[in-house]
XYZ file of C-alpha atoms in Angstrom:
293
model
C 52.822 7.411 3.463
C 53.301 9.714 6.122
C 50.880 8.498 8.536
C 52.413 4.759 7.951
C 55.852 6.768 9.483
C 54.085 8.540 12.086
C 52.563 4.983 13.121
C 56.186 3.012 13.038
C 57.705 6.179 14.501
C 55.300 5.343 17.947
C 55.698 2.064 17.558
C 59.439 2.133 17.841
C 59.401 4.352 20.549
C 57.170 2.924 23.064
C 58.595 0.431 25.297
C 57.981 -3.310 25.926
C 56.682 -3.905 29.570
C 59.270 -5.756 31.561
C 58.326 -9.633 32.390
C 56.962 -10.134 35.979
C 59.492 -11.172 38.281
C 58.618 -14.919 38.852
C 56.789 -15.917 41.843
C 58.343 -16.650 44.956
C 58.234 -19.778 46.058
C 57.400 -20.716 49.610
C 59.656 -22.464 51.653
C 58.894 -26.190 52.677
C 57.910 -26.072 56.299
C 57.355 -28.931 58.790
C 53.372 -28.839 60.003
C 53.643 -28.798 64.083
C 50.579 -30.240 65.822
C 49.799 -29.226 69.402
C 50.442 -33.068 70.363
C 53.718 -33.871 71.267
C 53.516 -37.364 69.789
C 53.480 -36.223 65.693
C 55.407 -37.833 63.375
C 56.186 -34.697 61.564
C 57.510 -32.792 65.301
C 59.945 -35.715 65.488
C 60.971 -35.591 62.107
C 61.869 -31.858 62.474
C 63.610 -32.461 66.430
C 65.669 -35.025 63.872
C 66.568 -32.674 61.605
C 67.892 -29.881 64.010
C 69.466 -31.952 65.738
C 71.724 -33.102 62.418
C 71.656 -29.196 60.784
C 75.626 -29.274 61.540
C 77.425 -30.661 58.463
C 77.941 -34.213 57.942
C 81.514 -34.836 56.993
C 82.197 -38.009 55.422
C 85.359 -39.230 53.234
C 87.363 -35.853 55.194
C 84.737 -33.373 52.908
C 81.535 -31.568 54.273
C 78.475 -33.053 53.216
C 75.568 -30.507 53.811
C 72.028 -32.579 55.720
C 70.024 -31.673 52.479
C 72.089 -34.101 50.126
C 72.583 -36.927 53.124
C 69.212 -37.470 53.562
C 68.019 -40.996 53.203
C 64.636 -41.043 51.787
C 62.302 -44.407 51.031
C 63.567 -44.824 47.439
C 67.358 -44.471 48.350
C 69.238 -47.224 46.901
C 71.107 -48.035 50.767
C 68.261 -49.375 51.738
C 66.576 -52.006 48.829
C 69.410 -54.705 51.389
C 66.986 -53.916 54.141
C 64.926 -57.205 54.739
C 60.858 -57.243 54.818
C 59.445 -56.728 58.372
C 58.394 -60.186 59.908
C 54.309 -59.216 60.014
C 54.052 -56.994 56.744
C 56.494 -58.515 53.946
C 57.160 -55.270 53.137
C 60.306 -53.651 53.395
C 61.094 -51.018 56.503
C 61.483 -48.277 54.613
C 58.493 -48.587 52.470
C 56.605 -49.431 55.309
C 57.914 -46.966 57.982
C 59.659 -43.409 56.933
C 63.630 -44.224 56.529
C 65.142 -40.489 56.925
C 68.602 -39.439 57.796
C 69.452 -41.981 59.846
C 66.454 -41.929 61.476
C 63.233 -44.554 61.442
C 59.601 -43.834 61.890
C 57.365 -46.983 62.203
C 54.221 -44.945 64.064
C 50.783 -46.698 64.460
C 50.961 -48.872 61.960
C 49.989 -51.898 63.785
C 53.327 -53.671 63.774
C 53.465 -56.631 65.740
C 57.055 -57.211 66.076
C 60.534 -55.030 66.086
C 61.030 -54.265 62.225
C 64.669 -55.359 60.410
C 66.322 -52.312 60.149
C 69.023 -50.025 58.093
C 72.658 -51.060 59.696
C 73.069 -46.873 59.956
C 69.873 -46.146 62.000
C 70.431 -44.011 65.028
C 66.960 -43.481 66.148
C 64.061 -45.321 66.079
C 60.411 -44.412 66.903
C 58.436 -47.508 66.806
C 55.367 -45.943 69.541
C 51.668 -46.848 69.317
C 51.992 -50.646 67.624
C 51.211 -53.734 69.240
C 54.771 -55.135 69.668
C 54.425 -57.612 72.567
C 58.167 -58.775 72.774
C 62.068 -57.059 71.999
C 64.162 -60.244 71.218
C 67.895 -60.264 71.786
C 68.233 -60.726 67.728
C 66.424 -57.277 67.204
C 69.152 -54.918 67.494
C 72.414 -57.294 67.822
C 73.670 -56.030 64.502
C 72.827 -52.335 64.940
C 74.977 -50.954 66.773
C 74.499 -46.943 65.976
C 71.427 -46.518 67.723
C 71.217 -42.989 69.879
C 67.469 -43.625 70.830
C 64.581 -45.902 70.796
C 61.653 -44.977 72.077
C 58.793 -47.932 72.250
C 56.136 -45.801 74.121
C 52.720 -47.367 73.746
C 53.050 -50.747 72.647
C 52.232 -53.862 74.275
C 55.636 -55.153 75.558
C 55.427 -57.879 78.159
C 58.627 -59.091 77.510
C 62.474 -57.982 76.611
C 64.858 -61.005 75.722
C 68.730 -60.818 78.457
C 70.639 -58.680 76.777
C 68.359 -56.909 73.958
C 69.738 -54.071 74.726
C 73.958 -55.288 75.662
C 75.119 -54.332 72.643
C 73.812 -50.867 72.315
C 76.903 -48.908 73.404
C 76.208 -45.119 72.286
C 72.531 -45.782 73.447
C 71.159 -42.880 75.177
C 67.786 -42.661 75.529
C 64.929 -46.018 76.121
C 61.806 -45.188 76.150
C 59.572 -48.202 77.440
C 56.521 -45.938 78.789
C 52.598 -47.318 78.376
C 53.459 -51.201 78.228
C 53.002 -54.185 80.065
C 56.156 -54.846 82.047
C 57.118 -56.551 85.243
C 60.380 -56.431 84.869
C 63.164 -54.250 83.831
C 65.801 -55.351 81.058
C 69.952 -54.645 82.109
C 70.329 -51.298 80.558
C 73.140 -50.056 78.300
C 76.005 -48.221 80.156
C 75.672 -44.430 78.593
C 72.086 -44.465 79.006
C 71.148 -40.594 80.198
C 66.973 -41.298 79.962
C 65.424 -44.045 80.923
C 61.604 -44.151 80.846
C 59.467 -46.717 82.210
C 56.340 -44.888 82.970
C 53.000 -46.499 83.072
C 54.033 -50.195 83.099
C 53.249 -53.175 85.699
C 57.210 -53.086 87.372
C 56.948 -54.475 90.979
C 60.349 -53.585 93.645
C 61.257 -57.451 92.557
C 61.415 -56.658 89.152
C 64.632 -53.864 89.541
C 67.669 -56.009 90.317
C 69.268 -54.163 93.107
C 72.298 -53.179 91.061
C 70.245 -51.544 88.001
C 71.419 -48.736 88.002
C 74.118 -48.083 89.734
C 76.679 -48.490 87.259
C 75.096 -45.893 84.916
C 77.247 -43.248 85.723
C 75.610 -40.798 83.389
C 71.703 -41.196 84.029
C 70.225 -38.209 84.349
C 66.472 -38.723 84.054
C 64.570 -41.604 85.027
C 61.046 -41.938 84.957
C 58.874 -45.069 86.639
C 55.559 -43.474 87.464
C 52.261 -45.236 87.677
C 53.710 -48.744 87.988
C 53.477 -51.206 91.353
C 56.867 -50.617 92.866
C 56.705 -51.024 96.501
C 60.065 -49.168 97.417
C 62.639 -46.966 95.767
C 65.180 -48.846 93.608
C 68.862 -49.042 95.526
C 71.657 -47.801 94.488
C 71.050 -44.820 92.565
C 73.335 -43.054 90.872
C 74.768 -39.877 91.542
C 74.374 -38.143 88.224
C 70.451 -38.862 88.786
C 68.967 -34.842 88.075
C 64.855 -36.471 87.982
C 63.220 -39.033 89.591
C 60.094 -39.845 89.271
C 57.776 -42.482 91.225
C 54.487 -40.980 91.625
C 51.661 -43.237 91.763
C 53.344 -46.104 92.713
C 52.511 -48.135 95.854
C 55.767 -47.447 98.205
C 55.834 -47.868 101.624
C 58.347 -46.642 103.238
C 61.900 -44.963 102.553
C 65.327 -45.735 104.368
C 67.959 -42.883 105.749
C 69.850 -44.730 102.927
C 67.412 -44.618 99.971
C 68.733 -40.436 98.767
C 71.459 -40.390 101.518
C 74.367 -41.952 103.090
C 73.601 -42.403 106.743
C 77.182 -42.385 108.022
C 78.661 -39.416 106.067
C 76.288 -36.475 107.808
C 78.182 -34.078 105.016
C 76.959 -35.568 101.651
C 75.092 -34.122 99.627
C 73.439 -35.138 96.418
C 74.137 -31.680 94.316
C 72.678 -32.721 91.039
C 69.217 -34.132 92.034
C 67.041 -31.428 91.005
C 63.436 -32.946 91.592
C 62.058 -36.115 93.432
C 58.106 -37.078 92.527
C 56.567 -39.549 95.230
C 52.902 -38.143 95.159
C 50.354 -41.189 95.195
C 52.456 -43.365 97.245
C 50.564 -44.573 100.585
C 53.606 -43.034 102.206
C 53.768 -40.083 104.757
C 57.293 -38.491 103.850
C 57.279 -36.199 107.175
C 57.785 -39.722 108.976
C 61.162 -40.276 107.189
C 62.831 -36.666 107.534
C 66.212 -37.840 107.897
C 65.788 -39.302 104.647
C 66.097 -35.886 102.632
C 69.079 -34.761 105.111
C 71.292 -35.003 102.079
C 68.911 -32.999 99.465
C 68.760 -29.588 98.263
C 64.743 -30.153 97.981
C 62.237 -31.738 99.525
C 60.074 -34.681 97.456
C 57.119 -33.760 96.148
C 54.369 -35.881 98.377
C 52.041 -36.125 100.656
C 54.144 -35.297 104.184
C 50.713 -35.380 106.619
């Protein structure tokens, strides 16, 4: 009897061990690739760009409960893509606002979510941007249709677009520039077939805020006219331009202008000798990067 106390007497005294504190769970993390063409590194440029609160019906909506994923009911309206039969969202990633239709062989602009801001539609085989693509969605920020097969882009595809800011065109098969929305701030038509007769002469001169504009490696056989003054980059490297006008940067009767914003000029692989034009760069704070003997 006494050893049966002396056991419940230890038994009561010794304490239970404590639980382990649950394990930590990691935080979800974007994967970054060392390309900057990833899916994934766009997805994440998306989402910082939207961290601020959304604020909808006058109360703050944090990102993490607006996002729009493939299942979300806004987006069973959306209408199968013309090549697939498949909806947009189930074939590209619907996120936020944001659509993702990456290398996935589509052969022609995809319907898409009235809402969408930005659209990445790069390495398909899209051959042609018709003017019924985009003439109900008018909340796009950026498109960018880098690596398709584009030969041609319907009048006024892009008329419509009014908060536009970015095009990206680069690695198609163009002759010919579309007219461009009026807040455009990048433009890039790298790496297409443009000749001088395919840039009406007015292209750009009403887009007061262009900043960046980018037609490398294409045919062009002098620099567009008119410019505009908020113009920070040019590039026209590699096309094959001739020759350059006291006008083309400057303003030959006004010896005291002087373009303050333009920040870099590219004309290397042109069959061009800049030092011949001199009084062509009065105006700049830099010289053009070229071949000047």
């Amino acid at each position: 009897m006494e050893i049966l106390q002396a056991a419940f007497f230890v038994f009561v005294l010794v304490p239970l061990a404590s639980p382990a504190p649950p394990r930590q769970q990691q935080p979800f993390q974007f994967e970054e690739y060392d390309t900057d063409v990833s899916m994934a590194s766009l997805i994440q440029q998306d989402y910082e760009m939207q961290s601020k609160d959304i604020i909808k019906d006058g109360t703050n909506v944090s990102l993490d409960t607006s996002l729009s994923l493939q299942g979300d009911d806004s987006q069973l309206d959306v209408p199968p893509t013309k090549d697939t039969n498949l909806p947009t969202c189930l074939l590209c990633v619907c996120l936020s606002g944001s659509v993702y239709c990456e290398e996935i062989d589509i052969e022609a602009v995809p319907p898409l979510p009235k809402e969408t801001a930005y659209l990445y539609a790069r390495f398909n085989k899209i051959k042609r941007i018709a003017a019924s693509d985009f003439a109900d969605i008018t909340t796009l920020r950026r498109i960018d249709f880098s690596g398709n097969r584009i030969e041609e882009i319907e009048d006024g595809a892009f008329s419509k677009l009014l908060l536009l800011e970015e095009l990206s065109l680069a690695e198609n098969r163009l002759v010919k520039l579309p007219v461009l929305p009026p807040k455009l701030t990048t433009f890039n038509a790298n790496q297409n077939r443009i000749k001088s007769r395919g840039i009406k002469a007015n292209a750009f001169k009403k887009l007061t805020n262009l900043a960046y504009l980018y037609l490398g490696h294409n045919a062009l056989e002098s620099v567009p006219l008119n410019l505009p003054e908020s113009l920070r980059i040019l590039h026209l490297q590699y096309n094959n331009i001739t020759s350059i006008t006291d006008d083309t940067f400057c303003k030959s009767n006004n010896t005291r202008y002087i373009r303050t914003r333009m920040d870099e000029i590219r004309m290397e692989g042109n069959p061009i000798v800049l030092a011949k034009h001199v009084n062509a760069f009065n105006c700049l704070r830099m010289l053009p990067v070229g071949t000047y003997y």
